[in-house]
Amino acid sequence: MATRTLFAKVWDQHVVADLGDGFSLLHVDRHLLHDLGGPRGLRDTSERGLRVRNPELTFATPDHAISSARGRAGTTATGERLLTGLREETRAAGIRMFDVGETGQGIVHVIGPELGLSVPGTIIVCGDSHTCTHGGVGALAFGIGSTELVHVLATQTIVQRLPKAMRVTFQGTMAPGVTPKDLILHLIGTLGAAAGSGYAVEYAGSAIEAMDIEGRLTICNLSIELGAKVGMVAPDDKTFVYLKDKPYAPKGVLWDTAVAAWRALRTDADAKFDHEVTIDVAHVQPQVTWGTSPEHVIGIGGTIPDPDGRQAMQDALDYMGLQPGMPLIGLPVDYVFIGSCTNSRLSDLRAAADVVRGRKVADQVRAWVVPGSEHVRRAAEAEGLDRVFTEAGFDWREPGCSMCLASNGETVPAGKRSISTSNRNFVGRQGPGARTHLASPAMAAAAALAGHIVDVRHMEA
């Protein structure tokens, strides 16, 4: 029998029909909806005289358009309309919705794994490009468009072209102060933001094996910033421990059966990839972006590169108000955002709190912490993390996407500089004219205290 990659094994298990020319009709195990695309997709399905094929495999939560202000006080009329629409349409279709204030509500890519909806070997789709996040537990997950969303609702299947296979091996041991966010940003900076286009990426190596599940979710989250729709990590004992007893994970005999099947979801020893990349993580520093793409990134000890005639790089520097040869250390910041589907899980908040504890946010900095889910918020508050942040001067907020995509007026003003734990630093991503630097939770927290970008490894105790 031919040897296969992890991706190929999961893909092959889901082929309903071979459509030729590299296309297949695939069964979808989980369809996740949020408040932006969910109401419209469900309405379009109904208006076409179609019904939701498998409502029991479809789950919804509001995250994009709801305010993260305490009590949801800042939700706009548009956000309220979308929330009402999601409630009405999911109720009519018999779809489970995790509503505001309920355990289970949160950023869709945070709640999937924490509820056990995302498990190894499943195909998961959502109308959001960061659906690749769920690959951190061994799922084959990717974002879909509005037309595809209706197709999945009506048929529980999707048409996809078989991508090429890439393996990225993160080898070695991360230095103190270096995080999974730094590894994936370093990879994007090394290869470029289009390097993964047309590929499904498997992340492997000793650094991945040593990494906790929330770190793997962060790695997979930024696969789309590498250009890849799919990022995956093979499930292992850490995965099974993480998923066991989650609300929607298999129970009893079904759990034992599932784990036995999941153990087979590993790339065969002599399977071939179309492209292989190896990164020695021992040489990776904490990373901070300087431009308007995640590929515009350097180690904290470096300096901004010279565009050397490359207009896109020059345009990025002009937008960010920076010059070639400048260090990022010492660059003043105005806003700090700790949140998003990249870095809003409990381990992320703990890492930031470890930096913040007993210190104060700089006077000119406005700093926010937005937990990724209601579960994360409650767990953090049970540990007293909310008090660590608020006593330091951070704003402790409600779960949602928030400043990552500048919804509900949760924006960085034009010309102001933000250091953010999110995944995109595009022009205007956090508000018109906003200047965004991506970094890890610890680095963002350190900048909030110092009032400028610093190397968290060199902060005074």
Coordinates of C-alpha atoms in Angstrom, one line a residue, residues 9 71 93 132 187 208 212 226 335 337 352 421 424 436 449:
K9 CA -5.1 10.1 5.2
G71 CA -21.9 44.3 29.4
A93 CA -32.8 25.6 11.4
C132 CA -6.8 26.5 9.7
L187 CA 8.8 31.0 9.2
I208 CA 6.2 20.8 17.8
D212 CA 1.4 22.3 24.2
L226 CA 1.9 31.8 5.0
Y335 CA -2.1 50.9 22.0
F337 CA -4.1 44.5 22.2
A352 CA 1.1 38.1 29.6
T421 CA -1.1 39.6 19.4
R424 CA -2.8 40.6 10.5
T436 CA 0.1 47.6 13.7
L449 CA 4.6 48.5 30.6

